[in-house]
Tab-separated table of C-alpha atoms and ligand atoms in Angstrom:
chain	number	residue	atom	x	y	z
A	51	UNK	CA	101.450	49.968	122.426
A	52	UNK	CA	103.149	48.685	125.622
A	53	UNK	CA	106.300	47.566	126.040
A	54	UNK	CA	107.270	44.352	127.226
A	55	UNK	CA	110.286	44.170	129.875
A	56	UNK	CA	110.992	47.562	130.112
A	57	UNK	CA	113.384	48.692	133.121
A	58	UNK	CA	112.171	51.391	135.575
A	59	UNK	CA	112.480	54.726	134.918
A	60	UNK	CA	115.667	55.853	136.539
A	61	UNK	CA	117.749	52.279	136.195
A	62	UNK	CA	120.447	52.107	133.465
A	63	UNK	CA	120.367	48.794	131.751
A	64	UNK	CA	123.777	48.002	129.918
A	65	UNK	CA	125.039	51.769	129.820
A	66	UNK	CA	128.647	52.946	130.780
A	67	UNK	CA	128.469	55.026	133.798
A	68	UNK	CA	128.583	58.557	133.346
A	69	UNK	CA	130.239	61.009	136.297
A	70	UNK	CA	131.475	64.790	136.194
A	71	UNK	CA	132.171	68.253	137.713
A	72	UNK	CA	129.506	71.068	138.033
A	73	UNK	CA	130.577	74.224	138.456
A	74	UNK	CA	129.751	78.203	137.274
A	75	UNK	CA	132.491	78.477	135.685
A	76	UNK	CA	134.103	75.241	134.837
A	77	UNK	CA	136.647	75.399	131.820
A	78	UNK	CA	139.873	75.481	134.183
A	79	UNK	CA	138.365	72.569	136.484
A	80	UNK	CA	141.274	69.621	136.182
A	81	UNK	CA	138.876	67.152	137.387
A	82	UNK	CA	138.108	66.008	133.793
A	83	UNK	CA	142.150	65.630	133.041
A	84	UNK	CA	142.353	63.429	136.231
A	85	UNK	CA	139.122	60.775	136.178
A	86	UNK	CA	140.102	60.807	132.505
A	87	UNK	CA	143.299	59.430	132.919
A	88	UNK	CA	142.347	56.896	135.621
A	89	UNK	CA	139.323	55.661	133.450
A	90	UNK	CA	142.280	55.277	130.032
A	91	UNK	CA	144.413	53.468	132.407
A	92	UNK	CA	142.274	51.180	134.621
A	93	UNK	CA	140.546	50.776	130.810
A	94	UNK	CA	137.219	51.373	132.245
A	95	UNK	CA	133.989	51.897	129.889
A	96	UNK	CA	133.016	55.112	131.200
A	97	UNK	CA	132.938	59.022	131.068
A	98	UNK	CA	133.631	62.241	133.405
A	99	UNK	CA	132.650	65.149	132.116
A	100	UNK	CA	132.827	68.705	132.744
A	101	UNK	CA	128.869	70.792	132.962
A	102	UNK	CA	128.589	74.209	133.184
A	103	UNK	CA	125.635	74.771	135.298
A	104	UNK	CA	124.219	78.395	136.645
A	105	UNK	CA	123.668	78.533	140.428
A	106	UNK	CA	119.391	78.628	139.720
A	107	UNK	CA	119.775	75.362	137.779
A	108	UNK	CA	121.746	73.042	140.390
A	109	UNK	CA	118.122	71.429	141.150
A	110	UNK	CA	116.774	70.655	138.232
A	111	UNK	CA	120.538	69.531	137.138
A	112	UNK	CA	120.894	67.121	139.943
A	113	UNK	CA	116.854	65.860	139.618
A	114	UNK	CA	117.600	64.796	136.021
A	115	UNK	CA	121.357	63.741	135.894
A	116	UNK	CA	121.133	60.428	137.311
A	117	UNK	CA	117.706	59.604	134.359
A	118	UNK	CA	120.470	60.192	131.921
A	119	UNK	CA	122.865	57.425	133.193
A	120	UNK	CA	124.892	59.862	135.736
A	121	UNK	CA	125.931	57.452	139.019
A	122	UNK	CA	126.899	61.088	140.120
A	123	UNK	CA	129.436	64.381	140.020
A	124	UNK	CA	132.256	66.330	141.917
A	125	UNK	CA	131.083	70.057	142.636
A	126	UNK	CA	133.055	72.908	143.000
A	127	UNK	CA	132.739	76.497	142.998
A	128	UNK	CA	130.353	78.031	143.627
A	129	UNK	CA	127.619	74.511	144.166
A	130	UNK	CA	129.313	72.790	147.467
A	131	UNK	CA	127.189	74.289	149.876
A	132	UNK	CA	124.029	74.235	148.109
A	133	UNK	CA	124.456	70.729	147.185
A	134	UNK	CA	124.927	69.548	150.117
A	135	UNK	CA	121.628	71.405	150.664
A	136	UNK	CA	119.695	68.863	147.921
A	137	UNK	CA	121.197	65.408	149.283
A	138	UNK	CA	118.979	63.060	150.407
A	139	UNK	CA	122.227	61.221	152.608
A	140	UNK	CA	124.556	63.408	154.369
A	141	UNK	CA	127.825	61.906	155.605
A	142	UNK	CA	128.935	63.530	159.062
A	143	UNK	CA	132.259	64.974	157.547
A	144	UNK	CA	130.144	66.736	155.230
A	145	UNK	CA	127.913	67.721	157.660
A	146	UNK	CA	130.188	69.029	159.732
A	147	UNK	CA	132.189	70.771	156.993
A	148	UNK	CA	128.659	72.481	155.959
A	149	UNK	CA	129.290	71.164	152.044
A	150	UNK	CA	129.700	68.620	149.634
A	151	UNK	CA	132.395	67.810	147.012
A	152	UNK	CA	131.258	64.490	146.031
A	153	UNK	CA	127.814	63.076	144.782
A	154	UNK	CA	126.354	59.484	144.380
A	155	UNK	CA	123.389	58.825	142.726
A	156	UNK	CA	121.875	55.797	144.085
A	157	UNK	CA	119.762	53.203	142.154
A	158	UNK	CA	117.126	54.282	144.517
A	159	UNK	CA	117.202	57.841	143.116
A	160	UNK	CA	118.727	59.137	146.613
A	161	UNK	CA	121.153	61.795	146.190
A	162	UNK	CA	124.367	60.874	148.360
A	163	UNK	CA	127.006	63.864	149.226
A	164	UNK	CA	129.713	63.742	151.025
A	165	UNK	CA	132.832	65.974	151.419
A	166	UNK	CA	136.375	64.110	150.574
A	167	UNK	CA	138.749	67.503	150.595
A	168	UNK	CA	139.673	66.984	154.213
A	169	UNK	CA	140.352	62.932	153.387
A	170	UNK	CA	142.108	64.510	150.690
A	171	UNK	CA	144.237	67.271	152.371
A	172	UNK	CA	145.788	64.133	155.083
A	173	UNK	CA	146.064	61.522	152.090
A	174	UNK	CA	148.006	64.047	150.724
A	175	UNK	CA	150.263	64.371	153.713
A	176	UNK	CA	150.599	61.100	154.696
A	177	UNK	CA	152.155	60.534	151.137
A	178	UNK	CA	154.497	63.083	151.045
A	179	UNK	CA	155.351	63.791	154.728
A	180	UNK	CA	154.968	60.108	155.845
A	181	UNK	CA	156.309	61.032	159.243
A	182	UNK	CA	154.325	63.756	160.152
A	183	UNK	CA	151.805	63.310	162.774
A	184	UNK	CA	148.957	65.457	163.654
A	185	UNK	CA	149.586	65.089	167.628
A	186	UNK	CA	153.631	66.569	167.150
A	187	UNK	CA	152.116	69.830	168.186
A	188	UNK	CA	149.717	72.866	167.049
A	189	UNK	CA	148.238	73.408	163.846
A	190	UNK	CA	147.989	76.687	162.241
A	191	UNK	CA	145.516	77.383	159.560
A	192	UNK	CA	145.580	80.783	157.536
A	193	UNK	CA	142.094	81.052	155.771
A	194	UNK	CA	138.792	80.676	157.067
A	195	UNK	CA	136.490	79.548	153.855
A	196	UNK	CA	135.358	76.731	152.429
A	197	UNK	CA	138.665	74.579	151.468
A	198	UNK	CA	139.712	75.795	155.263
A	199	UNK	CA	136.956	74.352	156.748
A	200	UNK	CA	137.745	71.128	155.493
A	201	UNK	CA	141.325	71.711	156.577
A	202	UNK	CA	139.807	72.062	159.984
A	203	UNK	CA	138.265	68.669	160.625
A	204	UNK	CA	140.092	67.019	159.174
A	205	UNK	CA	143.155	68.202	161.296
A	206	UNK	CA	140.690	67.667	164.538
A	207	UNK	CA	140.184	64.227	163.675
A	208	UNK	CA	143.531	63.352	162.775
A	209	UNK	CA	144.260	64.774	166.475
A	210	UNK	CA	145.911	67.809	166.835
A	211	UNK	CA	145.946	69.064	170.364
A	212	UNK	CA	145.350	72.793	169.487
A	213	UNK	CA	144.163	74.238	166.162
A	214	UNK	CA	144.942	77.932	165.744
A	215	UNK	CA	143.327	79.864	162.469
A	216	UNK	CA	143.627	83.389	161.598
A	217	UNK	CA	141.622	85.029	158.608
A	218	UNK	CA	141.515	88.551	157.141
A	219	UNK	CA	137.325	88.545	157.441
A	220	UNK	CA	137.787	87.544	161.887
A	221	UNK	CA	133.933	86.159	162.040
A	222	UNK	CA	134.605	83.279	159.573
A	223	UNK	CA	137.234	81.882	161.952
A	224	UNK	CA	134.813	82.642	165.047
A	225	UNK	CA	132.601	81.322	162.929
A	226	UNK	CA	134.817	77.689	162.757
A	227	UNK	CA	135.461	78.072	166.544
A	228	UNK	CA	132.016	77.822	167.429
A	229	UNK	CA	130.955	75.169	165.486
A	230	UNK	CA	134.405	73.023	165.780
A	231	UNK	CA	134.849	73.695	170.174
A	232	UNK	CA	137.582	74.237	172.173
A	233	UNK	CA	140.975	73.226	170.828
A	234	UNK	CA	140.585	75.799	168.027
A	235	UNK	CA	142.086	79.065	169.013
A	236	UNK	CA	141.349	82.556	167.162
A	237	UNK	CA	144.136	84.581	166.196
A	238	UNK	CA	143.576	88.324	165.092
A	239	UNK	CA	144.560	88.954	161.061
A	240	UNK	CA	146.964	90.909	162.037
A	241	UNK	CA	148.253	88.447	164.643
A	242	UNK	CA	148.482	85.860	162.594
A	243	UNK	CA	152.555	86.162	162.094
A	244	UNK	CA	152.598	85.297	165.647
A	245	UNK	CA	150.456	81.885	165.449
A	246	UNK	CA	153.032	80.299	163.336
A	247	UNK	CA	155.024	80.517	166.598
A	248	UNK	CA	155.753	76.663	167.885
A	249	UNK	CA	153.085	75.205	165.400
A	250	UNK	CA	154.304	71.616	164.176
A	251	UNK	CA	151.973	72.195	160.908
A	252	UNK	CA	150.840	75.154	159.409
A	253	UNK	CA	148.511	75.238	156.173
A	254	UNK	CA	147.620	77.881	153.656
A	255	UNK	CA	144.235	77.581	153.132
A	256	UNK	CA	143.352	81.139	151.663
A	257	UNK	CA	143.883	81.892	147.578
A	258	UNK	CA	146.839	83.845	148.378
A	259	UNK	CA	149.615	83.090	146.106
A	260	UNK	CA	147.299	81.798	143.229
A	261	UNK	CA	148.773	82.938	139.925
A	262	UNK	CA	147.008	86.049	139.291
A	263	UNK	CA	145.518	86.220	142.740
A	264	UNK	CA	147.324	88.494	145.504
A	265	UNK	CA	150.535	87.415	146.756
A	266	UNK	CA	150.783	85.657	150.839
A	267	UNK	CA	151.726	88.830	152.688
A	268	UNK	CA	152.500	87.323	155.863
A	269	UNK	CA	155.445	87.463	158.302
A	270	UNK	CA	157.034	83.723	158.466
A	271	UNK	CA	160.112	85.046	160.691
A	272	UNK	CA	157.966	82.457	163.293
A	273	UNK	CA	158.261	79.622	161.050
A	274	UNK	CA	160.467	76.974	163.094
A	275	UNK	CA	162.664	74.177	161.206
A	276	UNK	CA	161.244	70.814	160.793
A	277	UNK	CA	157.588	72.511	160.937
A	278	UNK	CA	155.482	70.989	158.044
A	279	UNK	CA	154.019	73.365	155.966
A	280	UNK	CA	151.444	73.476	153.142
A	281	UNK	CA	150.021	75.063	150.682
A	282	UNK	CA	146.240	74.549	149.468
A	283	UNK	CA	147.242	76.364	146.312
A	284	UNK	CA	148.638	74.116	143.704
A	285	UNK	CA	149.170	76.834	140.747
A	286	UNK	CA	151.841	77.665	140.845
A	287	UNK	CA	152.854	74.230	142.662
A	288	UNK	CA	155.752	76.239	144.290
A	289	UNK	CA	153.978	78.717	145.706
A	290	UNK	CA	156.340	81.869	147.763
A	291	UNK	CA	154.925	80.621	150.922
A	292	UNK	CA	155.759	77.132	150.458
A	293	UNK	CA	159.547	78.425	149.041
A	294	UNK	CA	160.086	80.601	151.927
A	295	UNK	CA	159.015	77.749	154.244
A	296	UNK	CA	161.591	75.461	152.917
A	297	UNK	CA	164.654	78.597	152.892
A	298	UNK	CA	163.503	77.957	156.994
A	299	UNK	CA	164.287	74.411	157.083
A	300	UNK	CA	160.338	73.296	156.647
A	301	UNK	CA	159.298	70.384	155.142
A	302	UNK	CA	157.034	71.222	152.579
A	303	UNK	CA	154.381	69.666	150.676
A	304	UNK	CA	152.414	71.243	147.574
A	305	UNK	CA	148.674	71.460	146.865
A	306	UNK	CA	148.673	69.301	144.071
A	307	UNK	CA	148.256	65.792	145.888
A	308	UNK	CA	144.738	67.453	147.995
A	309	UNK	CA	143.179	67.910	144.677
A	310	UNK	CA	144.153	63.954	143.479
A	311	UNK	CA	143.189	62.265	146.366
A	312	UNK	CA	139.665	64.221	146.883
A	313	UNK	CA	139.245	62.539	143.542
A	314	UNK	CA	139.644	58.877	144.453
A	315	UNK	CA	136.968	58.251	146.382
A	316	UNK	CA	134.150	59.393	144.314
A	317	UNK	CA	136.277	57.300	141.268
A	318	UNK	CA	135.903	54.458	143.583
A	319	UNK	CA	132.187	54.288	143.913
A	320	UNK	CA	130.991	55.812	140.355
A	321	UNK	CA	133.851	53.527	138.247
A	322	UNK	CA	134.125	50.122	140.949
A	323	UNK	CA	137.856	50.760	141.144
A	324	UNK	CA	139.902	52.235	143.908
A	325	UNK	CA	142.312	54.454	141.509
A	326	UNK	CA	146.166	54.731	142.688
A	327	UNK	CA	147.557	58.704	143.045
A	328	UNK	CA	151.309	58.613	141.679
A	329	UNK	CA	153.839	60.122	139.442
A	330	UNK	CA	151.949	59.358	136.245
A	331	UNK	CA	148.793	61.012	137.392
A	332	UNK	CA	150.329	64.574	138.700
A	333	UNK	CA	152.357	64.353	135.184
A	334	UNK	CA	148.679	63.876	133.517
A	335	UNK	CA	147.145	66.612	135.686
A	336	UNK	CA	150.093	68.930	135.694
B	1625	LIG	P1	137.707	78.370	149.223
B	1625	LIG	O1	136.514	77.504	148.983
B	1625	LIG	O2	138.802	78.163	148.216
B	1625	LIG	O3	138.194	78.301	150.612
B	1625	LIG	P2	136.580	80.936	149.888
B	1625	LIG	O4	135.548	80.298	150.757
B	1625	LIG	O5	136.197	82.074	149.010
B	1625	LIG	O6	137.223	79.869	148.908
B	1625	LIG	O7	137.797	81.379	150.832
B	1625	LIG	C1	138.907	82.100	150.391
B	1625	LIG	C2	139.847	82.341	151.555
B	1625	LIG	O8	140.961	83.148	151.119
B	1625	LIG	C3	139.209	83.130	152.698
B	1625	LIG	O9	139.833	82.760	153.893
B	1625	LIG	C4	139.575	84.564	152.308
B	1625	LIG	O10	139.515	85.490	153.367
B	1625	LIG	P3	138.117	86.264	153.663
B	1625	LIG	O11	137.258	85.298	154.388
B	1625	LIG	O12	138.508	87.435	154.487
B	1625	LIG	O13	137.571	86.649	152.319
B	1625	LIG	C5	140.996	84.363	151.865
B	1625	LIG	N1	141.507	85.447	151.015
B	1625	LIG	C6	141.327	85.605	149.686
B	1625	LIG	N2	141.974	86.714	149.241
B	1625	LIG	C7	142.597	87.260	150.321
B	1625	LIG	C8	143.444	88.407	150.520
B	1625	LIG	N3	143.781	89.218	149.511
B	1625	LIG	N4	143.887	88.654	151.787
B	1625	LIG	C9	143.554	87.857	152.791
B	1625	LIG	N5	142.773	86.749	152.676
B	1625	LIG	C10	142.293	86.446	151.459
């Protein structure tokens, strides 16, 4: 028997659309908490789901997600690079930051990544800290990984005139020089007290402080009032770095707000609606 008007394989005739979050593990992923709450209160039809999937099965995941009325997922731990691997369509900030975050299955069954953490990490910023500005002098990033390379470029575009990084493993942050060019200056672990000398922003981008993780140990004694400082780590929200920053007259901005506006983009093109990031949604997430 053949069946008349049938759609092509791959298009999604009259179904909600269907996003998530891979990752191996996922249970403590918030990203569920957060599109969940924009889809209740822009009263979208829709879902966001969180999928446990093992590091051999990404492929085969990602070839059969969007047949099953997926328009695409967030990754996280441990997929981004890989991912960004599988796309079909690169975007140059993902490119550049060598992994994905974001996923868009297109009716055309072309895989579409792109990286929003660094988008993120200045939305957040530009929120809380509306007058900082990127060009008020150096940056200093502590961390060299993933989340710091995002940091990174995004700080580069935004215009910093010199980006300094310091990380305990040194040929990670070589490893950023090379590929991000001459403003970004290496600073030896155990220099890296001494970077935070004169920089205008400086950014935690290692786990260090994460409940259960080890705590910062860094001097701060170079911390300077009026600096901006932040913290990629968002549990606890008031992380020891980011308390010790403000006892020397920084102004401070928590992790929280990164991790909400990665989100909105992907929202944007998987749900048609730009979601806002405000009081309401850090209560929901929190
Ligand atoms: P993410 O994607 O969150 O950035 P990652 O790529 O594993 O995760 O990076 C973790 C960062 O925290 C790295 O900069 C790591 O330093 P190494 O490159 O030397 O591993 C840093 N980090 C984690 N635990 C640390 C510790 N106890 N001391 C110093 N740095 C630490």
């Amino acid at each position: 028997m053949t069946l008349q008007n049938q759609e092509e394989p791959g298009s999604r005739p009259d179904h909600a659309p269907i996003a998530g979050v891979i990752g191996w593990p996922i249970a403590h992923s918030r990203s569920p908490l957060l599109h969940g709450h924009w889809l209740k209160r822009y009263e979208l039809p829709g879902a966001y789901i969180a999928l446990p999937v093992h590091p051999e099965d990404l492929g085969a995941v990602l070839g059969i997600l969007p047949r099953m009325g997926f328009v695409g997922v967030n990754l996280t731990i441990p997929h981004k690079e890989a991912a960004l691997k599988l796309a079909d369509i690169v975007t140059d900030r993902a490119a550049l930051i060598g992994a994905a975050n974001t996923l868009i299955f297109r009716q055309d069954g072309k895989i579409h990544a792109d990286n929003t953490d660094g988008y993120g990490f200045i939305a957040n910023l530009m929120q809380y800290a509306p007058d900082w500005r990127a060009d008020q002098g150096p940056a200093a990033v502590i961390g060299a990984g993933g989340a710091a390379r995002a940091v990174v470029a995004s700080l580069l575009e935004s215009g910093v005139p010199e980006l300094r990084i310091s990380n305990r493993t040194r040929l990670r942050a070589d490893q950023i020089k090379s590929e991000f060019g001459a403003k970004v200056v290496v600073y030896d672990w155990a220099q890296a007290g001494n970077m935070l000398e004169g920089s205008r922003t400086v950014v935690n981008a290692t786990s260090m402080g994460m409940a259960g993780k080890s705590p910062l140990k860094l001097p701060l004694e170079a911390l300077s009032a009026g600096t901006l400082a932040t913290d990629l780590v968002y549990t606890p929200l008031m992380t020891d770095f980011l308390k010790q920053a403000e006892r020397r007259g920084c102004e401070i901005v928590d992790g929280l707000g990164m991790l909400l506006h990665q989100a909105a983009p992907g929202f944007e093109r998987w749900f048609g609606i730009r979601p806002e990031v405000d009081d309401a949604l850090r209560e929901a997430v929190l």
